[in-house]
Coordinates of C-alpha atoms and ligand atoms in Angstrom, one line a residue:
X1443 CA -6.6 199.8 131.1
X1444 CA -5.7 202.7 128.7
X1445 CA -6.1 202.3 125.0
X1446 CA -2.4 202.3 124.5
X1447 CA -1.9 199.6 127.1
X1448 CA -4.7 197.5 125.5
X1449 CA -3.0 197.9 122.1
X1450 CA 0.3 196.6 123.6
X1451 CA -1.4 193.8 125.4
X1452 CA -3.5 192.6 122.6
X1453 CA -2.2 190.5 119.8
X1454 CA -3.7 190.6 116.3
X1455 CA -6.6 188.2 116.0
X1456 CA -5.2 185.2 114.2
X1457 CA -5.9 181.5 113.8
X1458 CA -4.0 181.1 117.0
X1459 CA -6.1 180.9 120.2
X1460 CA -3.5 179.9 122.7
X1461 CA 0.1 181.2 122.7
X1462 CA 2.3 180.3 125.6
X1463 CA 5.9 181.3 125.7
X1464 CA 8.6 180.2 128.1
X1465 CA 6.2 179.5 131.0
X1466 CA 7.9 178.8 134.3
X1467 CA 6.3 177.8 137.6
X1468 CA 7.8 176.6 140.9
X1469 CA 6.3 175.4 144.1
X1470 CA 8.7 176.3 146.8
X1471 CA 12.0 175.2 145.4
X1472 CA 10.5 172.6 143.0
X1473 CA 10.6 174.0 139.5
X1474 CA 7.6 172.2 137.9
X1475 CA 7.5 174.1 134.6
X1476 CA 10.8 174.9 133.1
X1477 CA 9.9 177.1 130.1
X1478 CA 6.9 175.6 128.3
X1479 CA 6.0 176.9 124.8
X1480 CA 2.7 175.9 123.3
X1481 CA 0.6 177.2 120.4
X1482 CA -3.0 176.0 119.8
X1483 CA -4.9 177.2 116.7
X1484 CA -8.6 177.7 116.8
X1485 CA -10.5 174.4 116.4
X1486 CA -7.4 172.4 117.2
X1487 CA -7.2 169.6 119.7
X1488 CA -3.9 169.2 121.6
X1489 CA -3.3 166.2 123.8
X1490 CA -0.8 166.6 126.6
X1491 CA 0.9 163.4 127.5
X1492 CA 3.6 162.5 129.9
X1493 CA 4.4 160.7 133.1
X1494 CA 2.8 161.6 136.4
X1495 CA 4.4 164.6 138.0
X1496 CA 5.7 166.1 134.7
X1497 CA 3.7 169.3 135.1
X1498 CA 0.7 168.7 132.8
X1499 CA -2.0 169.6 135.3
X1500 CA 0.0 172.6 136.6
X1501 CA 0.3 173.9 133.0
X1502 CA -3.4 173.6 132.4
X1503 CA -4.0 175.4 135.7
X1504 CA -1.7 178.2 134.6
X1505 CA -3.6 178.7 131.4
X1506 CA -6.7 179.0 133.4
X1507 CA -5.2 181.3 136.0
X1508 CA -5.8 178.8 138.8
X1509 CA -2.0 179.1 139.3
X1510 CA 0.1 182.2 138.9
X1511 CA 3.0 181.8 136.6
X1512 CA 6.5 182.8 137.7
X1513 CA 7.8 183.7 134.2
X1514 CA 6.8 183.7 130.6
X1515 CA 3.5 184.7 129.1
X1516 CA 0.3 183.1 128.1
X1517 CA -2.2 184.7 125.7
X1518 CA -5.7 183.4 125.0
X1519 CA -7.5 184.8 122.1
X1520 CA -4.9 187.6 121.9
X1521 CA -5.3 188.6 125.5
X1522 CA -2.4 188.3 128.0
X1523 CA -3.6 186.1 130.8
X1524 CA -3.4 187.5 134.4
X1525 CA -1.3 190.5 133.5
X1526 CA -1.4 193.9 131.9
X1527 CA 1.8 194.5 129.9
X1528 CA 2.8 198.2 130.2
X1529 CA 6.1 199.9 129.5
X1530 CA 7.8 196.6 129.2
X1531 CA 6.6 195.6 132.7
X1532 CA 3.9 193.2 133.8
X1533 CA 1.2 194.3 136.2
X1534 CA -1.0 191.7 137.9
X1535 CA -4.6 192.1 136.9
X1536 CA -7.2 192.5 139.6
X1537 CA -9.1 189.4 140.8
X1538 CA -12.2 190.6 139.0
X1539 CA -10.4 190.9 135.7
X1540 CA -8.8 187.5 136.1
X1541 CA -12.2 186.0 136.9
X1542 CA -13.5 187.5 133.7
X1543 CA -10.7 186.0 131.7
X1544 CA -11.2 182.6 133.4
X1545 CA -14.9 182.7 132.4
X1546 CA -13.9 182.3 128.8
X1547 CA -12.2 179.0 129.5
X1548 CA -14.0 175.8 130.4
X1549 CA -12.3 173.3 132.6
X1550 CA -13.2 169.7 133.3
X1551 CA -11.3 168.1 136.2
X1552 CA -10.5 164.5 137.0
X1553 CA -13.1 164.5 139.7
X1554 CA -16.4 165.9 138.5
X1555 CA -16.9 168.4 141.3
X1556 CA -20.6 168.8 140.8
X1557 CA -22.7 170.5 143.5
X1558 CA -24.2 167.5 145.3
X1559 CA -27.3 169.3 146.4
X1560 CA -28.3 170.4 142.9
X1561 CA -29.8 168.4 140.1
X1562 CA -28.0 167.9 136.9
X1563 CA -29.8 170.8 135.2
X1564 CA -29.3 173.1 138.2
X1565 CA -25.6 172.3 138.1
X1566 CA -25.5 173.3 134.4
X1567 CA -27.6 176.5 135.0
X1568 CA -25.6 177.7 138.1
X1569 CA -22.8 179.7 136.5
X1570 CA -24.8 181.3 133.7
X1571 CA -27.4 182.5 136.2
X1572 CA -25.1 183.4 139.1
X1573 CA -22.1 184.7 137.3
X1574 CA -23.5 185.9 134.0
X1575 CA -26.8 187.0 135.3
X1576 CA -28.7 185.1 132.7
X1577 CA -32.5 184.7 133.2
X1578 CA -33.5 181.4 134.7
X1579 CA -35.9 180.5 132.0
X1580 CA -33.4 181.1 129.2
X1581 CA -30.7 179.3 131.1
X1582 CA -32.9 176.3 131.7
X1583 CA -33.6 175.9 128.0
X1584 CA -29.9 176.1 127.2
X1585 CA -29.0 173.7 130.0
X1586 CA -31.6 171.2 128.7
X1587 CA -30.1 171.5 125.2
X1588 CA -26.6 170.9 126.6
X1589 CA -27.7 167.9 128.6
X1590 CA -29.3 166.6 125.4
X1591 CA -26.0 167.1 123.6
X1592 CA -24.1 165.0 126.1
X1593 CA -26.7 162.3 126.0
X1594 CA -28.4 163.1 129.3
X1595 CA -31.5 164.9 128.3
X1596 CA -33.6 162.4 130.2
X1597 CA -31.6 162.8 133.5
X1598 CA -32.0 166.5 134.1
X1599 CA -33.7 166.1 137.5
X1600 CA -31.2 163.5 138.8
X1601 CA -28.8 164.4 141.6
X1602 CA -25.1 163.6 141.1
X1603 CA -25.3 160.7 143.6
X1604 CA -28.0 159.1 141.4
X1605 CA -25.7 159.3 138.3
X1606 CA -22.8 157.0 137.3
X1607 CA -19.3 158.5 137.2
X1608 CA -19.5 158.7 133.4
X1609 CA -22.8 160.5 133.6
X1610 CA -21.5 162.9 136.2
X1611 CA -18.5 163.7 134.1
X1612 CA -20.8 164.4 131.1
X1613 CA -22.8 166.8 133.3
X1614 CA -19.5 168.5 134.2
X1615 CA -18.8 168.9 130.5
X1616 CA -22.2 170.4 129.9
X1617 CA -21.7 172.7 132.9
X1618 CA -18.4 174.0 131.4
X1619 CA -20.0 174.5 128.0
X1620 CA -22.8 176.5 129.5
X1621 CA -20.5 179.4 129.8
X1622 CA -19.8 179.3 126.1
X1623 CA -16.1 179.0 126.5
X1624 CA -13.6 179.8 123.7
X1625 CA -11.3 177.0 124.9
X1626 CA -11.9 173.8 126.9
X1627 CA -9.3 172.3 129.2
X1628 CA -9.7 168.7 130.2
X1629 CA -7.5 167.4 133.0
X1630 CA -7.5 163.6 132.8
X1631 CA -11.3 163.6 132.4
X1632 CA -11.5 159.8 132.4
X1633 CA -8.9 158.7 134.9
X1634 CA -11.3 158.5 137.9
X1635 CA -13.8 156.4 136.0
X1636 CA -14.4 152.7 135.9
X1637 CA -13.0 151.3 132.6
X1638 CA -16.5 150.6 131.2
X1639 CA -17.5 154.3 131.6
X1640 CA -14.5 155.8 129.9
X1641 CA -15.8 155.4 126.3
X1642 CA -19.0 157.4 126.8
X1643 CA -17.0 160.4 128.1
X1644 CA -14.4 160.2 125.4
X1645 CA -17.2 160.0 122.8
X1646 CA -18.7 163.3 124.1
X1647 CA -15.2 165.0 124.0
X1648 CA -14.7 163.6 120.5
X1649 CA -18.0 165.1 119.3
X1650 CA -17.0 168.5 120.7
X1651 CA -13.7 168.2 118.7
X1652 CA -15.7 167.4 115.6
X1653 CA -17.8 170.4 116.1
X1654 CA -14.7 172.6 116.1
X1655 CA -14.2 173.3 119.8
X1656 CA -10.6 174.2 120.7
X1657 CA -9.3 172.0 123.4
X1658 CA -6.3 170.9 125.4
X1659 CA -6.7 167.5 126.9
X1660 CA -4.4 165.9 129.4
X1661 CA -4.9 162.2 129.0
X1662 CA -3.4 158.7 129.2
X1663 CA -5.8 157.4 126.6
X1664 CA -3.4 156.8 123.7
X1665 CA -6.0 155.7 121.2
X1666 CA -8.1 158.8 121.9
X1667 CA -4.9 161.0 121.4
X1668 CA -4.1 159.1 118.2
X1669 CA -7.6 159.5 116.7
X1670 CA -8.6 163.0 117.9
X1671 CA -5.6 165.1 118.5
X1672 CA -4.2 167.4 115.8
X1673 CA -1.0 167.7 117.9
X1674 CA 0.3 165.7 120.8
X1675 CA 2.7 167.2 123.2
X1676 CA 4.9 164.9 125.3
X1677 CA 6.1 166.5 128.6
X1678 CA 8.5 165.2 131.1
X1679 CA 10.0 166.8 134.2
X1680 CA 8.6 170.2 133.3
X1681 CA 9.7 170.5 129.7
X1682 CA 8.2 169.7 126.3
X1683 CA 10.3 166.8 125.1
X1684 CA 8.6 166.6 121.7
X1685 CA 5.5 167.7 119.9
X1686 CA 3.9 166.9 116.6
X1687 CA 1.3 165.0 114.7
X1688 CA 0.1 161.9 116.7
X1689 CA 1.3 159.6 114.0
X1690 CA 4.8 161.0 114.3
X1691 CA 5.1 161.4 118.1
X1692 CA 3.3 158.2 119.0
X1693 CA 4.3 156.1 116.0
X1694 CA 7.9 157.2 115.6
X1695 CA 9.1 159.0 118.7
X1696 CA 12.4 160.7 118.4
X1697 CA 13.4 160.9 122.1
X1698 CA 14.3 158.2 124.4
X1699 CA 12.1 159.6 127.2
X1700 CA 9.0 159.5 124.9
X1701 CA 9.9 155.9 123.8
X1702 CA 10.3 154.8 127.4
X1703 CA 7.0 156.4 128.4
X1704 CA 5.1 154.8 125.5
X1705 CA 6.6 151.4 126.0
X1706 CA 5.5 151.5 129.7
X1707 CA 1.9 152.1 128.7
X1708 CA 1.7 148.8 126.8
Ligands
ADP370 P1 1.1 165.9 136.2 O1 -0.2 166.5 135.9 O2 2.0 165.8 135.0 O3 1.0 164.6 136.9 P2 1.4 168.0 138.1 O4 1.4 169.3 137.4 O5 0.2 167.5 138.8 O6 1.9 166.9 137.1 O7 2.6 168.0 139.2 C1 3.9 168.4 138.9 C2 4.7 168.6 140.2 O8 4.2 169.7 140.9 C3 4.6 167.4 141.1 O9 5.8 167.2 141.7 C4 3.6 167.9 142.2 O10 3.8 167.3 143.4 C5 3.9 169.4 142.2 N1 2.7 170.2 142.6 C6 1.6 170.4 141.9 N2 0.7 171.2 142.5 C7 1.4 171.6 143.7 C8 1.0 172.5 144.8 N3 -0.1 173.1 144.8 N4 1.9 172.6 145.7 C9 3.1 172.0 145.7 N5 3.5 171.2 144.7 C10 2.7 171.0 143.7

């Protein structure tokens, strides 16, 4: 990229970490995102709520470049995601450049997706060693600290199959943190767990929030959203229906669609 292009692509460094404008995405003829706007400041926690099929996962995947957007723009930390913006036109970045952008964003999925043949600590060390070229010794020390942080310091040598779902998800969180992301995306991180294991995972996410990690969390856990989110965003059928402080959106929703959704949860 030329310096001039970089200047055009870059936004001034502000409190804002994520800036998404008019994001659209279709699968075949199904328009799943119909012009989503979202701003997330550094250190903020945004919870995305909404009925199944409303586009929440797709939007997270667009932020992380796992999906290519059809229209709109997404900046993370001032950098346009997936594209270079030159002469008023968008040029798709090369896969290598996209991979570099993606490395700055941690993502935790519904299913934990750990490597089954690796121990907990090996799972956490994998990306720093393979992708960043970090030394094994250094990486092991950091991975141990991360597993301590998610309360699994004593399970480093366990294989995923020997861990509960909640423990596996906590390893997955440690693995995402190992890449020192600027932003964490959580896609229904507790929905595949037995109810008694949900709390331990939410507690880890809550601690991360307290430590100032910027995150976007797709969740159906309303009490978590109420307590932890700075902003909740209610989506339905590919649009943001309303967004605001949890107390406002959850306690006093303005739109019928939000009211109906919240009533159904009770
Ligand atoms: P949510 O996370 O709110 O449940 P999703 O983003 O998972 O919603 O899905 C929104 C819509 O997009 C659904 O109708 C879903 O079937 C569709 N969809 C998601 N991913 C794909 C895909 N890879 N191919 C085709 N359709 C998809």
